[in-house]
Amino acid sequence: MSGSQTLSEAFKQAAYPVGGHGARDIQVLKQAIAEAPGNTASDMYGQGKVIEDFQSKMAAYLGKESAVFFPSGTMAQQIALRIWCDEKGLKRVAYHPLCHLEIHEQDAVKELHQIEPILLANKDRLITLKDVQVLEGEISCLLLELPQREIGGQLPPYEELEAISAYCRDQGVRLHLDGARLFEITPYYGKSAAAICALFDSVYVSFYKGIGGIAGAILAGDSGFTEQSKVWKKRHGGDLISLYPYIISSDYYFDQRIGKMEQYYEEAKELAAYFDGLEGVSVLPEIPVSNMFHVHFKLPEEQVVPILVQVAEATGVGLTNWLRERETGTCYTEISIGDRYAGVPKEKIRAAVRLLDEKMKEAMK
Amino acid sequence: MSGSQTLSEAFKQAAYPVGGHGARDIQVLKQAIAEAPGNTASDMYGQGKVIEDFQSKMAAYLGKESAVFFPSGTMAQQIALRIWCDEKGLKRVAYHPLCHLEIHEQDAVKELHQIEPILLANKDRLITLKDVQVLEGEISCLLLELPQREIGGQLPPYEELEAISAYCRDQGVRLHLDGARLFEITPYYGKSAAAICALFDSVYVSFYKGIGGIAGAILAGDSGFTEQSKVWKKRHGGDLISLYPYIISSDYYFDQRIGKMEQYYEEAKELAAYFDGLEGVSVLPEIPVSNMFHVHFKLPEEQVVPILVQVAEATGVGLTNWLRERETGTCYTEISIGDRYAGVPKEKIRAAVRLLDEKMKEAMK
């Protein structure tokens, strides 16, 4: 078994996994559709009550005129950028170097849409107003990801966000929100999703992160924008005859969990604090601003895997099922708090953290 | 209520709808997952047992080295054409003027892939070897749809297919099969799906036509081709974290119905024969070669709707829920035989056809 398989296996066996809502298995679907009447009609190529009702509900929640359900955020976001580029007649956008479009989509925005992305800021920090000002408006759209997932889920101060939004409007630059984890940041900002979205021309949200659904995304904006997005959705092959398995489950888990974002955020801060002062371990951001954070280890993956396996086996606490090597010879993982955390006894967490500290000290000698 | 709503409503109320498997409602999903164990793990971005097993099963069934599950045929087919165009360094393909890519996809193959399609044959007939020969190999790929849905589901003689395939190989032109209804034509040709697919370099099949699943498609070919297709699948936004609701249901209904294609075909011939000699009514093709055929009426839609509504209300037989107007001032509909037909008493069908004949005669006076 490879190191990552060993860790994944130990996590699966652990009595107390700290992150997530639960296993990603068919039960998630079974539960979501259990109470839906069998004669509920399927959506048909983007039409019908099941899709239209959910789109209206999300448009209202996000404070936008209109919303369209997509099978994936990858599809929704490329399309948003394409529409804004076509509007201005300029195929240039800007986003963070660790943006999902830059690192997880096989250069789709370039290969499928011939859009040139300009990378702002750098891999260690957030985009600031100054970064945007340097462009002097010579882009069609700026994409901001809130929180910036690949650097631990960091957020700019709200005032900075407002300033960037005002600047973009002034410059005729569209502002798009990668809100894959938008629901999760509302407690930190102390703002409604609609208030945050009001700063943006278009917004994407996901239903399988904090919401814990199966898959699916919403793209929202004014109705001129969303009507165009439906044409591109068909072109991408995303206008399926039936999207209801994703819609019904997204709606079900949205209702179940949208009220728990404050709880997940508080729990993330609590768990992150347990790692304070541990030898060779640090947390990013130091104090979480959503339900997520990264844990960095000052040792290579191959040395940290056996430690985390031991912790899981000895204490029953599964801290994570993966580690990612960094160029610096260190490694890190990501923890996202969901329903599971509330069921983990505090003494178990303390025991796990103590053992982690001990083993890291030994290994760092 | 508009004419089409009236007809759709009458069809919905009819005790004996002649086409299809049943209502497209959530029960289709509930039934498909009822016996799947709740702890069955989700696929994860194209990996995992649930997706890999089904892909292997379909690759074997289609006689291809490898297969990839896609959320839609729209996505799968564009990608197939793109791969073959890139291979040859020539962004030109050929297909029928009523090809799905030409009339139902918002010009995606042009807008997203900058591929120039050459339309072969014409709207009233199938592509022949002669049509292909005229191109002198100056395309990367020829797409054939079997059966050609928009002209009633017609098929070329098998020898013509073999000749086209041999010619394309000789000319270095890739041959792609739009097999949205491939399963449905195997009884007419008297060939296995694998035998038919052996004539093609790449094949797409669908799971919500004759199979009656919820959505989803398979793209199959050699493994070099399918590996490339996964990269494009990600770019299109089709590499969802979880596709299992479609995979499990596709697999479930494939097993249920793949053995019934001969029955549907025989029933289609039987039903089509009832329309023989009716005033102002004709069937295309005259003798069906799959489970589908078109019914043409020599009157405009607005005159045929009330007739079909009367037939449904008086006899309980729902012949169709839609009509499409033709430029010639006539109209037509499509009937695809599925599970429902076997439950319709023959005397009901005879009564419906008699009434249709009578009403058409009156209207044609």
XYZ file of C-alpha atoms in Angstrom:
730
model
C 0.000 0.000 0.000
C 1.302 3.466 -0.822
C 1.553 6.136 1.843
C -1.534 7.927 0.647
C -3.509 4.677 0.528
C -2.398 3.857 4.069
C -3.513 7.269 5.301
C -6.794 7.100 3.441
C -7.435 3.627 4.875
C -6.604 4.710 8.438
C -8.955 7.681 8.040
C -11.729 5.434 6.803
C -11.312 3.152 9.826
C -11.124 6.025 12.323
C -14.042 6.264 14.745
C -13.776 10.058 14.826
C -13.041 11.753 11.524
C -12.950 15.490 12.316
C -13.822 16.914 8.891
C -16.694 16.615 6.464
C -20.303 15.576 6.780
C -19.892 11.838 6.264
C -18.964 9.266 3.672
C -19.620 10.186 0.039
C -21.816 7.211 -0.722
C -25.171 6.430 -2.260
C -26.891 6.942 1.066
C -26.480 10.686 0.465
C -28.754 10.362 -2.576
C -31.130 7.905 -0.966
C -31.719 10.234 1.961
C -32.223 13.270 -0.248
C -34.916 11.678 -2.411
C -36.582 9.521 0.248
C -39.377 11.996 0.901
C -39.713 13.383 -2.621
C -42.947 12.023 -4.143
C -42.247 9.439 -6.848
C -44.510 11.226 -9.303
C -42.497 14.460 -9.104
C -41.843 15.211 -12.777
C -38.298 15.399 -14.084
C -36.927 18.682 -15.339
C -36.656 18.610 -19.142
C -33.667 20.348 -20.723
C -33.609 23.189 -18.199
C -37.364 23.548 -17.874
C -39.975 22.319 -15.418
C -40.966 23.007 -11.847
C -38.152 21.123 -10.113
C -35.387 23.183 -11.752
C -37.252 26.481 -12.037
C -38.291 26.508 -8.383
C -34.763 25.864 -7.176
C -33.322 28.465 -9.526
C -35.814 31.049 -8.236
C -35.054 30.128 -4.645
C -31.320 30.540 -5.160
C -31.697 33.760 -7.147
C -33.639 35.200 -4.213
C -31.131 33.904 -1.664
C -28.216 35.379 -3.600
C -30.091 38.618 -4.281
C -29.785 38.263 -8.051
C -32.411 38.653 -10.729
C -31.959 35.162 -12.101
C -30.105 31.898 -11.540
C -29.297 28.824 -13.629
C -28.498 25.354 -12.328
C -25.325 23.795 -13.779
C -23.876 20.309 -13.413
C -20.513 21.791 -12.396
C -18.757 24.970 -11.364
C -16.065 24.305 -13.956
C -18.725 24.743 -16.606
C -20.507 27.652 -14.953
C -17.432 29.787 -14.375
C -15.894 29.433 -17.821
C -19.229 30.478 -19.227
C -19.461 33.518 -16.953
C -16.036 34.686 -18.078
C -16.878 34.023 -21.723
C -20.047 36.095 -21.547
C -18.251 39.046 -19.974
C -15.421 38.788 -22.514
C -17.873 38.750 -25.412
C -19.733 41.714 -23.943
C -16.601 43.857 -23.947
C -15.041 42.296 -27.024
C -11.881 41.599 -25.055
C -10.823 38.046 -24.248
C -8.758 38.884 -21.204
C -9.615 38.252 -17.567
C -7.714 38.317 -14.286
C -7.642 35.907 -11.380
C -5.435 34.431 -8.675
C -2.579 32.071 -9.667
C -4.209 29.340 -7.560
C -7.643 29.900 -9.036
C -9.570 26.710 -9.854
C -9.562 27.667 -13.534
C -5.790 27.948 -13.540
C -4.865 24.738 -11.757
C -7.755 22.263 -11.923
C -9.398 22.614 -15.332
C -6.802 21.544 -17.915
C -6.567 25.112 -19.250
C -10.179 24.982 -20.393
C -10.656 28.731 -20.387
C -7.765 29.003 -22.828
C -8.394 25.829 -24.866
C -12.168 26.115 -25.214
C -12.685 29.860 -25.009
C -9.356 31.374 -26.105
C -9.442 33.631 -23.062
C -6.129 34.961 -21.780
C -5.936 35.009 -17.983
C -3.714 37.470 -16.161
C -2.535 36.146 -12.815
C -2.736 38.666 -9.985
C -0.966 38.653 -6.610
C 1.059 35.483 -5.986
C 0.690 31.974 -4.646
C 1.128 33.083 -1.041
C -1.286 35.959 -0.713
C -4.664 37.364 -1.701
C -5.432 39.778 -4.513
C -5.541 43.408 -3.314
C -7.001 46.573 -4.806
C -3.475 47.615 -5.828
C -3.055 44.454 -7.912
C -6.253 45.275 -9.745
C -5.378 48.940 -10.273
C -2.200 47.999 -12.139
C -4.360 46.512 -14.917
C -5.928 49.917 -15.633
C -9.205 48.314 -16.685
C -7.642 46.334 -19.547
C -9.596 43.200 -18.741
C -13.226 42.195 -19.212
C -13.656 40.495 -15.894
C -11.952 40.006 -12.567
C -12.647 36.729 -10.784
C -12.337 36.679 -6.995
C -12.564 33.441 -5.047
C -13.970 33.848 -1.539
C -12.436 32.309 0.458
C -9.201 31.620 -1.466
C -9.227 27.874 -0.996
C -5.695 26.916 -2.014
C -4.122 29.181 0.617
C -6.160 27.819 3.470
C -9.361 29.697 2.764
C -8.252 33.296 3.367
C -10.468 36.332 2.964
C -9.745 40.000 2.303
C -11.143 42.572 4.723
C -14.681 43.424 3.661
C -13.680 47.040 3.005
C -11.055 45.859 0.519
C -13.725 43.864 -1.259
C -15.984 46.888 -1.433
C -13.129 48.994 -2.765
C -12.276 46.427 -5.467
C -15.936 46.228 -6.444
C -16.289 50.004 -6.690
C -13.069 50.264 -8.672
C -14.150 47.574 -11.156
C -17.521 49.246 -11.709
C -15.775 52.515 -12.301
C -13.425 50.912 -14.826
C -16.112 48.962 -16.668
C -14.659 45.662 -15.481
C -17.118 42.908 -14.565
C -16.579 41.280 -11.190
C -17.298 37.556 -10.896
C -17.475 35.660 -7.613
C -16.121 32.145 -7.335
C -18.341 31.401 -4.374
C -17.669 27.670 -4.159
C -17.585 28.316 -0.395
C -19.690 31.480 -0.224
C -22.196 30.119 2.287
C -19.316 29.253 4.594
C -17.955 32.828 4.842
C -21.169 34.659 5.705
C -20.648 34.300 9.501
C -17.135 35.822 9.428
C -18.191 38.801 7.342
C -21.414 39.097 9.294
C -23.174 39.690 5.979
C -25.910 37.896 4.103
C -24.972 36.050 0.920
C -27.063 38.611 -0.971
C -25.120 41.518 0.535
C -21.813 39.970 -0.522
C -23.172 39.080 -3.975
C -24.343 42.677 -4.479
C -20.675 43.563 -4.925
C -20.442 41.185 -7.914
C -21.973 41.087 -11.394
C -22.093 37.306 -11.484
C -21.836 34.622 -8.853
C -21.209 30.879 -8.801
C -22.032 28.770 -5.757
C -21.512 25.052 -5.165
C -23.674 22.492 -3.406
C -21.176 19.800 -2.459
C -18.804 21.699 -0.177
C -20.355 23.090 3.015
C -23.825 22.097 1.811
C -22.761 18.480 1.339
C -24.858 17.635 -1.717
C -23.854 15.281 -4.535
C -22.801 17.711 -7.276
C -24.126 20.825 -8.970
C -23.758 24.570 -9.076
C -25.754 27.741 -9.509
C -24.710 30.665 -11.679
C -26.570 33.879 -10.892
C -26.716 37.402 -12.245
C -29.092 39.603 -14.182
C -31.427 37.851 -16.567
C -29.621 39.000 -19.704
C -26.529 37.285 -18.363
C -28.269 34.075 -17.277
C -30.135 33.756 -20.590
C -26.803 33.818 -22.408
C -25.436 31.301 -19.929
C -28.145 28.835 -20.966
C -26.952 28.942 -24.575
C -23.391 28.179 -23.461
C -24.633 25.525 -21.054
C -26.139 23.716 -24.041
C -22.911 24.146 -26.008
C -20.837 22.695 -23.187
C -23.135 19.677 -23.052
C -24.495 20.654 -19.647
C -28.156 21.096 -20.591
C -29.042 17.549 -19.633
C -32.520 16.182 -20.194
C -32.633 15.591 -16.411
C -30.560 17.283 -13.734
C -33.027 16.496 -10.949
C -30.832 14.029 -9.020
C -28.464 16.946 -8.342
C -31.164 19.590 -7.954
C -33.263 17.707 -5.426
C -30.218 16.758 -3.375
C -28.794 20.287 -3.520
C -32.093 21.697 -2.332
C -32.453 19.094 0.404
C -28.996 19.620 1.900
C -29.174 23.378 1.436
C -32.220 23.415 3.702
C -30.541 21.066 6.165
C -27.240 22.908 6.455
C -27.526 26.540 5.431
C -28.347 27.395 9.061
C -25.261 25.584 10.363
C -22.540 27.710 8.737
C -22.002 29.704 11.937
C -21.566 26.459 13.872
C -19.042 25.050 11.370
C -17.102 28.337 11.481
C -16.935 28.355 15.290
C -15.893 24.701 15.307
C -13.159 25.365 12.733
C -11.731 28.080 14.988
C -11.924 25.731 17.956
C -10.169 22.862 16.176
C -7.511 25.144 14.684
C -6.707 26.449 18.154
C -5.847 22.912 19.318
C -2.897 22.972 16.915
C -1.462 26.154 18.520
C 2.183 25.806 19.500
C 2.588 22.248 18.229
C 6.114 21.353 17.166
C 6.499 21.581 13.382
C 2.786 22.166 12.825
C 1.083 25.388 11.786
C -2.374 26.395 10.704
C -3.327 28.680 7.808
C -5.021 31.049 8.306
C -3.979 31.190 11.965
C -7.568 31.879 12.897
C -9.974 30.424 10.334
C -12.444 32.767 8.625
C -14.742 30.001 7.420
C -15.271 26.303 8.101
C -11.894 25.432 6.561
C -8.176 25.786 7.180
C -4.906 24.184 6.131
C -2.519 22.374 8.447
C 1.140 22.582 7.420
C 3.771 20.128 8.596
C 7.485 20.978 8.535
C 8.374 17.485 7.335
C 7.968 15.663 4.042
C 4.825 13.691 3.336
C 6.550 10.314 3.775
C 7.397 11.192 7.381
C 4.017 12.675 8.256
C 1.882 9.832 6.859
C 2.986 7.264 9.478
C 2.473 9.823 12.224
C -1.109 10.563 11.179
C -1.783 6.846 10.765
C -0.511 6.234 14.305
C -2.658 9.052 15.638
C -5.723 7.629 13.922
C -5.064 4.089 15.093
C -4.158 5.003 18.686
C -6.811 7.635 19.358
C -9.508 6.915 16.792
C -9.247 10.487 15.531
C -8.951 10.847 11.753
C -7.447 14.267 11.089
C -7.277 13.876 7.325
C -7.156 11.323 4.516
C -4.604 13.096 2.336
C -1.387 15.124 2.420
C 0.099 17.155 -0.362
C 3.849 17.591 -0.780
C 5.145 21.143 -1.167
C 8.199 22.241 -3.157
C 9.853 23.152 0.140
C 9.988 19.503 1.229
C 7.149 20.038 3.668
C 3.537 19.012 3.293
C 0.037 20.122 4.190
C -3.568 19.065 4.325
C -6.960 20.722 4.410
C -9.663 20.379 7.031
C -13.235 21.425 6.304
C -15.640 21.257 9.194
C -19.032 19.710 8.600
C -21.571 17.698 10.544
C -19.070 15.168 11.841
C -17.084 17.473 14.108
C -19.877 17.958 16.643
C -19.805 14.219 17.340
C -16.107 14.041 18.205
C -15.447 14.103 21.990
C -13.085 16.911 22.995
C -10.876 14.556 25.001
C -10.327 12.478 21.890
C -9.185 15.531 19.988
C -6.879 16.551 22.824
C -5.391 13.052 22.947
C -4.861 13.077 19.185
C -3.197 16.473 19.236
C -0.958 15.430 22.157
C 0.164 12.332 20.294
C 0.699 14.321 17.110
C 2.872 16.786 19.033
C 4.908 13.979 20.587
C 5.472 12.158 17.288
C 6.331 15.330 15.427
C 8.886 16.223 18.105
C 10.505 12.815 17.742
C 10.553 13.052 13.980
C 11.929 16.600 13.942
C 14.937 15.704 16.124
C -54.260 26.465 -23.285
C -52.214 26.329 -26.508
C -52.640 23.481 -28.966
C -49.456 21.760 -27.855
C -50.440 22.049 -24.184
C -53.854 20.587 -24.966
C -52.274 17.655 -26.768
C -49.705 17.112 -24.055
C -52.455 17.191 -21.420
C -54.650 14.738 -23.346
C -51.676 12.409 -23.708
C -50.953 12.599 -19.998
C -54.568 11.685 -19.194
C -54.709 8.858 -21.726
C -55.045 5.379 -20.254
C -53.022 3.864 -23.111
C -50.029 5.900 -24.264
C -48.460 3.841 -27.050
C -44.859 5.111 -26.874
C -42.124 5.261 -24.264
C -41.458 3.357 -21.081
C -43.437 5.519 -18.679
C -43.505 8.948 -17.089
C -40.147 10.694 -16.684
C -40.446 11.187 -12.949
C -38.416 10.630 -9.798
C -39.722 7.093 -9.513
C -37.292 6.192 -12.320
C -34.409 7.129 -10.006
C -35.972 5.630 -6.895
C -36.414 2.285 -8.598
C -32.892 2.266 -10.012
C -31.185 2.862 -6.659
C -33.597 0.934 -4.443
C -31.446 -2.175 -4.326
C -28.038 -0.496 -4.461
C -26.415 -0.749 -1.002
C -26.336 2.630 0.746
C -22.636 2.275 1.480
C -21.731 1.963 -2.193
C -19.003 4.590 -2.577
C -19.471 7.485 -4.969
C -17.248 7.786 -7.996
C -14.751 10.631 -7.527
C -13.902 12.743 -10.560
C -14.025 9.831 -12.991
C -12.462 7.261 -10.676
C -13.798 4.549 -8.406
C -15.476 1.199 -8.793
C -18.964 2.412 -9.727
C -17.781 4.292 -12.813
C -14.873 2.042 -13.774
C -16.985 -1.124 -13.667
C -19.665 0.355 -15.882
C -17.111 1.744 -18.317
C -15.473 -1.694 -18.588
C -18.837 -3.367 -19.075
C -19.790 -0.999 -21.876
C -16.379 -1.170 -23.540
C -16.779 -4.957 -23.666
C -20.356 -4.731 -24.930
C -19.365 -2.302 -27.676
C -16.224 -4.269 -28.523
C -13.930 -1.313 -27.884
C -10.731 -1.128 -25.878
C -11.986 1.535 -23.531
C -15.063 3.597 -22.628
C -15.722 6.798 -20.694
C -18.989 7.810 -19.054
C -20.199 11.322 -19.934
C -23.096 13.358 -18.563
C -24.343 13.990 -22.112
C -23.951 12.978 -25.720
C -23.659 16.624 -26.710
C -20.441 16.745 -24.720
C -19.153 13.337 -25.776
C -19.604 13.828 -29.516
C -18.045 17.279 -29.759
C -15.065 15.876 -27.944
C -14.784 12.895 -30.273
C -14.759 15.177 -33.298
C -12.236 17.522 -31.646
C -9.835 14.673 -30.911
C -9.967 13.398 -34.478
C -9.533 16.930 -35.858
C -6.502 17.532 -33.645
C -5.017 14.193 -34.671
C -5.091 15.114 -38.336
C -4.492 18.834 -37.825
C -7.598 19.598 -39.873
C -10.674 21.117 -38.266
C -13.161 19.848 -40.790
C -15.716 17.083 -40.357
C -18.764 15.886 -42.258
C -22.219 14.904 -41.105
C -25.893 14.910 -42.077
C -27.767 18.242 -42.232
C -30.151 16.968 -39.544
C -27.346 15.770 -37.293
C -27.832 16.548 -33.585
C -24.708 18.720 -33.653
C -26.121 20.798 -36.488
C -29.632 21.434 -35.179
C -29.741 20.896 -31.405
C -26.469 22.175 -29.945
C -26.389 25.928 -30.568
C -23.488 25.515 -33.009
C -21.242 24.265 -30.228
C -18.866 22.405 -32.504
C -18.196 25.690 -34.297
C -18.361 28.066 -31.320
C -16.379 25.984 -28.831
C -14.129 23.976 -31.124
C -13.876 26.033 -34.303
C -14.650 22.931 -36.335
C -16.151 23.417 -39.790
C -18.854 20.867 -40.577
C -19.609 19.870 -44.150
C -23.219 18.783 -44.598
C -23.634 15.642 -46.681
C -26.741 14.317 -48.451
C -29.876 16.373 -47.762
C -32.698 16.691 -45.284
C -34.745 13.991 -46.957
C -32.295 11.140 -47.324
C -29.386 9.267 -45.798
C -25.679 9.781 -46.475
C -24.364 7.374 -49.140
C -20.868 6.252 -50.085
C -21.026 8.574 -53.090
C -21.590 11.595 -50.847
C -18.490 10.661 -48.892
C -16.361 10.007 -51.966
C -16.942 13.557 -53.209
C -14.950 14.862 -50.210
C -11.808 13.045 -51.381
C -10.650 12.536 -47.822
C -10.432 16.254 -47.040
C -12.030 15.855 -43.616
C -10.760 14.485 -40.305
C -13.885 12.625 -39.377
C -17.214 11.505 -40.770
C -20.068 11.226 -38.299
C -22.875 8.784 -39.084
C -26.028 8.653 -37.003
C -27.647 5.223 -36.883
C -30.588 5.364 -37.198
C -30.983 8.876 -38.648
C -33.502 10.091 -36.118
C -34.816 13.251 -37.733
C -35.981 11.389 -40.853
C -37.918 8.791 -38.940
C -35.002 6.639 -37.895
C -33.785 5.362 -41.281
C -30.809 3.075 -41.793
C -28.511 2.440 -44.751
C -28.119 -1.146 -45.977
C -25.394 -2.813 -43.915
C -23.262 -3.296 -47.030
C -23.316 0.458 -47.636
C -22.112 0.988 -44.081
C -19.291 -1.482 -44.607
C -18.327 0.237 -47.837
C -18.293 3.680 -46.196
C -16.197 2.327 -43.350
C -13.672 0.722 -45.708
C -13.489 3.871 -47.798
C -12.874 6.086 -44.753
C -10.101 3.810 -43.494
C -8.516 3.878 -46.894
C -8.677 7.677 -47.001
C -7.388 8.217 -43.441
C -10.753 9.599 -42.354
C -11.964 8.665 -38.877
C -15.492 7.310 -38.658
C -17.573 8.247 -35.616
C -20.896 6.646 -34.709
C -23.694 8.712 -33.230
C -25.249 5.662 -31.641
C -27.854 7.464 -29.544
C -30.156 4.624 -30.670
C -27.555 1.954 -31.460
C -29.053 -0.681 -29.172
C -32.371 -0.244 -30.957
C -31.033 -1.142 -34.435
C -29.228 -4.372 -33.619
C -32.311 -6.562 -34.355
C -32.832 -5.100 -37.848
C -29.200 -5.495 -38.847
C -29.047 -8.851 -37.113
C -25.642 -7.832 -35.787
C -24.240 -7.369 -32.320
C -23.490 -3.834 -31.142
C -19.801 -4.807 -31.177
C -19.969 -5.932 -34.810
C -21.521 -2.632 -35.855
C -19.054 -0.641 -33.729
C -16.119 -2.467 -35.329
C -16.825 -0.401 -38.448
C -16.223 2.807 -36.450
C -13.205 4.388 -34.728
C -15.300 5.961 -31.983
C -18.801 5.398 -30.729
C -21.273 7.293 -28.569
C -24.287 5.576 -27.025
C -27.073 7.017 -24.888
C -28.893 5.598 -21.886
C -32.160 7.498 -21.891
C -33.641 6.524 -25.250
C -34.422 2.824 -25.673
C -32.703 2.042 -22.367
C -34.915 4.504 -20.500
C -32.391 5.765 -17.945
C -32.227 9.290 -16.535
C -29.340 10.805 -18.516
C -25.796 9.913 -19.472
C -23.690 8.641 -22.332
C -20.719 6.445 -23.095
C -17.934 7.342 -25.496
C -15.835 4.372 -26.577
C -12.767 3.769 -28.703
C -9.148 2.807 -28.289
C -7.521 3.833 -25.032
C -5.417 6.595 -26.569
C -8.652 8.184 -27.746
C -10.548 7.752 -24.479
C -7.645 9.108 -22.405
C -7.734 12.288 -24.475
C -11.491 12.409 -24.091
C -11.074 12.596 -20.298
C -8.993 15.761 -20.619
C -11.707 17.373 -22.735
C -14.396 16.074 -20.417
C -12.751 18.038 -17.618
C -12.476 21.109 -19.839
C -16.153 20.952 -20.739
C -17.048 20.780 -17.062
C -18.287 17.207 -17.336
C -15.827 15.544 -14.943
C -18.192 15.852 -11.997
C -17.161 14.781 -8.527
C -20.098 12.328 -8.667
C -21.835 10.966 -11.724
C -23.213 7.909 -9.922
C -26.914 8.863 -10.052
C -26.672 8.561 -13.845
C -24.278 5.617 -13.881
C -26.263 3.418 -11.523
C -29.522 4.153 -13.309
C -27.963 3.616 -16.750
C -26.590 0.276 -15.629
C -29.865 -0.741 -14.008
C -32.052 0.007 -17.040
C -29.460 -1.352 -19.473
C -29.750 -4.719 -17.745
C -33.534 -4.472 -17.678
C -34.064 -3.509 -21.311
C -31.117 -4.499 -23.492
C -32.807 -7.850 -24.087
C -36.053 -6.200 -25.192
C -34.818 -4.381 -28.298
C -36.126 -7.113 -30.604
C -39.550 -6.866 -28.954
C -39.674 -3.051 -29.327
C -38.653 -3.394 -32.980
C -41.361 -5.949 -33.727
C -43.938 -3.830 -31.918
C -42.901 -0.724 -33.872
C -43.492 -2.599 -37.125
C -46.846 -3.794 -35.832
C -48.008 -0.331 -34.779
C -46.747 1.304 -37.963
C -48.757 -1.193 -40.003
C -51.989 -0.029 -38.352
C -51.516 3.352 -40.043
C -51.377 1.739 -43.531
C -53.788 3.319 -45.973
C -55.153 5.939 -43.567
C -56.413 9.082 -45.231
C -53.781 11.844 -45.057
C -51.506 9.837 -42.790
C -48.182 8.218 -43.676
C -45.379 6.543 -41.789
C -41.627 7.045 -42.235
C -39.880 4.728 -42.792
C -42.786 2.729 -44.241
C -41.553 -0.299 -42.346
C -39.619 0.701 -39.220
C -36.029 -0.538 -38.856
C -35.820 0.131 -35.125
C -38.239 0.897 -32.280
C -39.080 4.312 -33.790
C -40.855 5.877 -36.730
C -42.429 9.173 -37.737
C -46.080 9.725 -38.500
C -46.794 12.472 -41.044
C -50.151 14.192 -41.366
C -51.168 16.035 -44.532
C -52.737 18.847 -42.519
C -51.317 21.681 -40.434
C -50.653 21.184 -36.730
C -53.653 23.272 -35.661
C -56.004 20.890 -37.454
C -54.350 17.702 -36.269
C -54.139 18.630 -32.581
C -57.912 18.529 -31.979
C -58.129 15.224 -33.857
C -55.460 13.578 -31.704
C -57.062 15.031 -28.582
C -60.428 13.545 -29.600
C -58.814 10.188 -30.313
C -57.157 10.197 -26.891
C -60.318 11.249 -25.085
C -62.661 8.901 -26.930
C -60.496 5.774 -27.019
C -57.979 6.313 -24.202
C -55.135 5.832 -26.672
C -52.419 8.494 -26.524
C -50.610 8.401 -29.849
C -48.264 11.290 -29.092
C -47.828 14.376 -26.923
C -46.366 16.633 -29.599
C -46.584 17.607 -33.246
C -44.066 19.555 -35.261
C -45.109 21.844 -38.117
C -43.313 21.401 -41.443
C -42.579 24.097 -43.989
C -45.019 22.382 -46.322
C -47.958 23.217 -44.041
C -48.161 19.642 -42.856
C -46.994 18.236 -39.541
C -45.515 15.105 -38.023
C -44.684 13.364 -34.795
C -42.366 10.624 -33.600
C -43.283 7.379 -31.889
C -40.667 5.358 -30.019
C -41.786 2.023 -28.704
C -40.856 1.116 -25.152
C -42.323 -0.882 -22.289
C -45.739 0.733 -22.480
C -46.816 -0.661 -25.846
C -47.131 -4.255 -24.665
C -49.834 -3.122 -22.217
C -52.076 -1.508 -24.820
C -54.957 -3.784 -25.925
C -55.010 -4.275 -29.684
C -58.706 -3.415 -29.938
C -57.977 -0.044 -28.354
C -55.347 0.663 -30.979
C -57.708 -0.423 -33.751
C -60.446 1.846 -32.360
C -58.023 4.754 -32.147
C -56.796 4.265 -35.696
C -60.362 3.972 -37.001
C -61.331 7.224 -35.313
C -58.171 8.922 -36.564
C -59.005 7.815 -40.115
C -62.575 9.083 -39.821
C -61.568 12.474 -38.396
C -58.767 12.944 -40.913
C -61.200 12.169 -43.756
C -63.612 14.801 -42.434
C -60.849 17.358 -42.034
C -59.339 16.720 -45.465
C -62.644 17.299 -47.279
